[in-house]
Short mmCIF file of C-alpha atoms in Angstrom, two decimals:
data_model
loop_
_atom_site.label_atom_id
_atom_site.label_comp_id
_atom_site.label_asym_id
_atom_site.label_seq_id
_atom_site.Cartn_x
_atom_site.Cartn_y
_atom_site.Cartn_z
CA UNK A 635 -8.39 12.42 14.49
CA UNK A 636 -11.52 11.75 12.34
CA UNK A 637 -11.59 9.40 8.61
CA UNK A 638 -14.22 7.47 7.80
CA UNK A 639 -13.78 4.32 5.31
CA UNK A 640 -14.96 3.76 1.66
CA UNK A 641 -16.46 0.19 1.68
CA UNK A 642 -17.44 -1.43 -1.57
CA UNK A 643 -20.92 -3.35 -1.51
CA UNK A 644 -22.82 -4.02 -4.26
CA UNK A 645 -26.49 -3.95 -4.77
CA UNK A 646 -27.48 -6.91 -6.68
CA UNK A 647 -31.30 -7.32 -8.13
CA UNK A 648 -31.67 -10.98 -6.96
CA UNK A 649 -28.70 -11.79 -4.28
CA UNK A 650 -28.81 -8.60 -1.96
CA UNK A 651 -26.32 -6.75 -1.07
CA UNK A 652 -22.60 -8.60 -1.96
CA UNK A 653 -19.35 -7.78 -0.52
CA UNK A 654 -16.32 -7.36 -1.98
CA UNK A 655 -14.96 -10.93 -1.42
CA UNK A 656 -18.41 -12.53 -2.94
CA UNK A 657 -17.42 -10.80 -6.11
CA UNK A 658 -13.62 -9.38 -6.80
CA UNK A 659 -12.55 -12.57 -7.93
CA UNK A 660 -14.90 -12.31 -11.35
CA UNK A 661 -14.21 -8.82 -11.88
CA UNK A 662 -9.75 -9.87 -11.36
CA UNK A 663 -11.35 -12.78 -14.01
CA UNK A 664 -12.85 -10.16 -16.44
CA UNK A 665 -10.48 -7.13 -16.11
CA UNK A 666 -12.61 -5.15 -14.50
CA UNK A 667 -10.70 -4.68 -10.61
CA UNK A 668 -8.72 -1.28 -12.69
CA UNK A 669 -11.64 0.47 -13.65
CA UNK A 670 -14.18 -0.33 -10.78
CA UNK A 671 -11.45 0.71 -8.54
CA UNK A 672 -10.56 3.67 -9.92
CA UNK A 673 -14.47 4.45 -10.27
CA UNK A 674 -14.76 4.30 -5.61
CA UNK A 675 -11.58 6.09 -5.43
CA UNK A 676 -13.25 9.10 -7.79
CA UNK A 677 -16.73 8.23 -5.82
CA UNK A 678 -14.90 8.66 -2.51
CA UNK A 679 -13.42 11.97 -3.68
CA UNK A 680 -16.11 13.18 -5.21
CA UNK A 681 -18.58 12.38 -1.51
CA UNK A 682 -15.76 14.23 0.57
CA UNK A 683 -15.80 16.87 -2.19
CA UNK A 684 -19.84 17.01 -2.01
CA UNK A 685 -20.02 17.36 1.68
CA UNK A 686 -16.67 20.29 1.55
CA UNK A 687 -19.51 21.86 -0.60
CA UNK A 688 -22.08 22.21 1.47
CA UNK A 689 -19.66 23.24 4.33
CA UNK A 690 -19.37 19.56 6.41
CA UNK A 691 -17.20 17.88 7.57
CA UNK A 692 -14.07 20.12 6.85
CA UNK A 693 -11.37 18.00 8.48
CA UNK A 694 -12.81 14.72 8.01
CA UNK A 695 -10.42 12.34 5.96
CA UNK A 696 -11.02 9.25 3.34
CA UNK A 697 -9.28 6.03 3.40
CA UNK A 698 -9.72 3.91 0.10
CA UNK A 699 -8.51 0.24 -0.26
CA UNK A 700 -6.20 -0.28 -3.59
CA UNK A 701 -5.64 -4.13 -4.55
CA UNK A 702 -2.62 -5.07 -5.92
CA UNK A 703 -3.36 -5.16 -9.38
CA UNK A 704 -4.64 -1.48 -8.88
CA UNK A 705 -1.19 -0.80 -7.87
CA UNK A 706 0.44 -2.50 -10.73
CA UNK A 707 -1.18 -0.46 -12.86
CA UNK A 708 1.06 1.67 -14.66
CA UNK A 709 -1.03 4.71 -14.79
CA UNK A 710 -2.12 4.52 -10.73
CA UNK A 711 -0.04 7.54 -9.95
CA UNK A 712 -2.29 9.80 -12.70
CA UNK A 713 -5.64 8.10 -11.84
CA UNK A 714 -4.67 9.26 -7.83
CA UNK A 715 -4.27 12.91 -8.68
CA UNK A 716 -6.70 13.33 -11.30
CA UNK A 717 -8.94 12.26 -8.50
CA UNK A 718 -7.74 14.34 -5.81
CA UNK A 719 -7.32 17.77 -8.48
CA UNK A 720 -11.02 17.13 -10.14
CA UNK A 721 -12.44 16.62 -6.62
CA UNK A 722 -10.38 19.97 -5.22
CA UNK A 723 -9.08 18.17 -1.82
CA UNK A 724 -6.34 18.37 -0.26
CA UNK A 725 -3.67 15.19 -0.89
CA UNK A 726 -3.27 14.82 3.21
CA UNK A 727 -7.17 14.08 3.20
CA UNK A 728 -6.66 11.09 1.50
CA UNK A 729 -5.63 7.42 2.60
CA UNK A 730 -4.94 4.49 0.26
CA UNK A 731 -5.01 1.62 2.19
CA UNK A 732 -2.75 -1.68 1.14
CA UNK A 733 -2.66 -5.24 2.45
CA UNK A 734 0.72 -6.70 3.40
CA UNK A 735 -0.66 -9.44 0.58
CA UNK A 736 -0.63 -6.97 -2.22
CA UNK A 737 3.00 -6.04 -0.85
CA UNK A 738 4.17 -9.49 -1.17
CA UNK A 739 2.95 -9.56 -4.75
CA UNK A 740 5.33 -7.36 -6.30
CA UNK A 741 7.31 -6.16 -3.92
CA UNK A 742 10.05 -5.08 -6.34
CA UNK A 743 8.10 -2.75 -8.57
CA UNK A 744 5.46 -1.23 -6.12
CA UNK A 745 8.73 0.70 -4.00
CA UNK A 746 8.36 3.54 -6.77
CA UNK A 747 4.88 3.66 -6.75
CA UNK A 748 4.70 4.07 -3.52
CA UNK A 749 7.07 6.61 -3.14
CA UNK A 750 5.58 8.46 -7.03
CA UNK A 751 2.07 8.10 -3.88
CA UNK A 752 3.36 9.78 -1.34
CA UNK A 753 5.37 12.41 -3.34
CA UNK A 754 1.17 13.15 -4.69
CA UNK A 755 1.02 14.47 -0.27
CA UNK A 756 -1.28 11.43 -0.08
CA UNK A 757 -1.32 8.96 3.12
CA UNK A 758 -0.49 5.35 2.96
CA UNK A 759 -1.27 2.80 5.57
CA UNK A 760 -0.74 -1.20 5.83
CA UNK A 761 -3.82 -2.46 6.18
CA UNK A 762 -4.03 -5.77 8.53
CA UNK A 763 -0.78 -6.29 9.56
CA UNK A 764 0.15 -8.58 11.98
CA UNK A 765 -1.24 -11.77 9.25
CA UNK A 766 1.27 -11.84 6.39
CA UNK A 767 4.68 -12.85 5.86
CA UNK A 768 7.37 -10.76 6.97
CA UNK A 769 5.32 -8.16 8.23
CA UNK A 770 8.77 -6.54 9.47
CA UNK A 771 10.53 -6.24 6.06
CA UNK A 772 7.38 -3.81 4.55
CA UNK A 773 8.46 -1.27 7.06
CA UNK A 774 12.11 -1.26 6.59
CA UNK A 775 11.23 -1.46 2.62
CA UNK A 776 8.62 0.56 2.47
CA UNK A 777 7.33 4.53 3.69
CA UNK A 778 4.36 4.14 5.12
CA UNK A 779 2.10 6.64 7.72
CA UNK A 780 -0.47 4.63 9.26
CA UNK A 781 -0.14 0.93 10.56
CA UNK A 782 -3.75 -0.91 10.83
CA UNK A 783 -3.23 -3.79 13.62
CA UNK A 784 -5.32 -7.00 12.49
CA UNK A 785 -8.67 -7.29 14.17
CA UNK A 786 -7.41 -10.83 15.16
CA UNK A 787 -4.76 -9.43 17.79
CA UNK A 788 -7.73 -6.60 18.91
CA UNK A 789 -10.24 -9.32 20.24
CA UNK A 790 -7.90 -10.98 21.67
CA UNK A 791 -7.25 -8.21 24.25
CA UNK A 792 -7.71 -8.86 27.78
CA UNK A 793 -8.22 -12.76 27.30
CA UNK A 794 -5.21 -13.21 29.22
CA UNK A 795 -3.36 -14.53 26.58
CA UNK A 796 -0.42 -12.85 24.27
CA UNK A 797 -2.19 -10.06 22.14
CA UNK A 798 -1.53 -7.30 24.58
CA UNK A 799 2.60 -7.68 24.51
CA UNK A 800 2.39 -8.16 20.83
CA UNK A 801 -0.53 -4.88 20.11
CA UNK A 802 2.07 -2.70 22.99
CA UNK A 803 4.90 -4.05 21.05
CA UNK A 804 4.16 -3.38 17.00
CA UNK A 805 2.66 0.42 18.24
CA UNK A 806 6.20 1.11 20.32
CA UNK A 807 7.94 -0.01 16.95
CA UNK A 808 5.64 1.93 14.85
CA UNK A 809 5.50 4.79 16.71
CA UNK A 810 9.91 4.94 16.77
CA UNK A 811 9.47 5.27 12.64
CA UNK A 812 6.18 8.04 13.38
CA UNK A 813 3.56 5.82 12.08
CA UNK A 814 0.10 6.55 13.64
CA UNK A 815 -1.39 3.41 14.90
CA UNK A 816 -4.71 2.24 14.22
CA UNK A 817 -6.51 -0.79 15.59
CA UNK A 818 -8.71 -2.67 13.63
CA UNK A 819 -12.51 -4.26 14.34
CA UNK A 820 -12.67 -2.84 17.50
CA UNK A 821 -16.39 -4.11 18.85
CA UNK A 822 -16.21 -3.41 22.82
CA UNK A 823 -15.32 -0.57 25.20
CA UNK A 824 -12.84 -3.57 27.01
CA UNK A 825 -10.82 -3.92 23.69
CA UNK A 826 -10.48 0.20 23.13
CA UNK A 827 -9.54 0.26 27.04
CA UNK A 828 -6.90 -1.66 26.03
CA UNK A 829 -5.84 -0.54 23.02
CA UNK A 830 -5.56 3.06 24.55
CA UNK A 831 -3.67 2.01 27.32
CA UNK A 832 -1.42 0.69 24.95
CA UNK A 833 -1.18 4.28 23.12
CA UNK A 834 -2.81 3.30 20.14
CA UNK A 835 -3.85 6.65 18.02
CA UNK A 836 -6.84 6.06 16.80
CA UNK A 837 -9.42 2.84 16.66
CA UNK A 838 -12.40 1.54 14.53
CA UNK A 839 -14.89 -0.65 14.81
CA UNK A 840 -18.37 -1.03 15.12
CA UNK A 841 -17.92 0.06 18.39
CA UNK A 842 -18.40 3.07 16.34
CA UNK A 843 -20.61 2.67 13.51
CA UNK A 844 -21.71 -0.48 12.02
CA UNK A 845 -21.24 0.67 7.76
CA UNK A 846 -23.28 3.83 6.58
CA UNK A 847 -24.78 5.04 3.52
CA UNK A 848 -23.72 8.94 3.22
CA UNK A 849 -27.20 10.45 4.49
CA UNK A 850 -26.77 8.05 7.79
CA UNK A 851 -22.77 8.49 8.33
CA UNK A 852 -23.25 12.84 8.14
CA UNK A 853 -26.29 12.09 10.50
CA UNK A 854 -23.66 10.49 12.98
CA UNK A 855 -21.26 12.56 12.60
CA UNK A 856 -23.10 16.00 13.00
CA UNK A 857 -25.37 14.06 16.05
CA UNK A 858 -22.41 12.99 17.42
CA UNK A 859 -18.72 13.68 16.55
CA UNK A 860 -16.99 10.27 15.94
CA UNK A 861 -13.21 10.60 17.49
CA UNK A 862 -11.52 6.94 18.48
CA UNK A 863 -14.49 4.70 20.69
CA UNK A 864 -14.98 5.82 24.14
CA UNK A 865 -14.96 3.81 27.34
#
């Protein structure tokens, strides 16, 4: 499958390009994280719809990261529904990604929210899996479609340690639960070969591409159809 992930970047007039971790705390303190998240979601859907209007990339999916505060917002389901409806997208083309830490913060209240989002038809992904607390409990308690194995395991593949056994076990378990498995942070062909041998479904990382602006991404996808990284 082919998909892209929306990434937040702020072109600061004096400090240059700032990554989310450089602005997140300030945005949260000022109560801006929810409106920023809603804007990112709408912009991601708008971009997908713009490509559709030009007959481009008709099967590509879009992943958007959502924070714990966004998921705790009572209107989050309406926000997602409105973004999909306004831009005329099939819900299955949108994936909402959350981390295990997000689930820990408000597990009791998030269960109904995630169920309502799943009812919309969007996909739910558990990001950076393997680094949070009580990972297996999250697979038991929350219905997610996609399991993204953290880059800290992927980067150790082929080094002779236990990462290969861990990734293999996580992949087999996820497949038993009817989940798609994605390896994160793939930077070498050797890592992708290891993931393929372990039946990993998809991969993302610099081996495919560094982050790109929409026009550059479109050129990449048109000239070199992107599938999981190849050796």
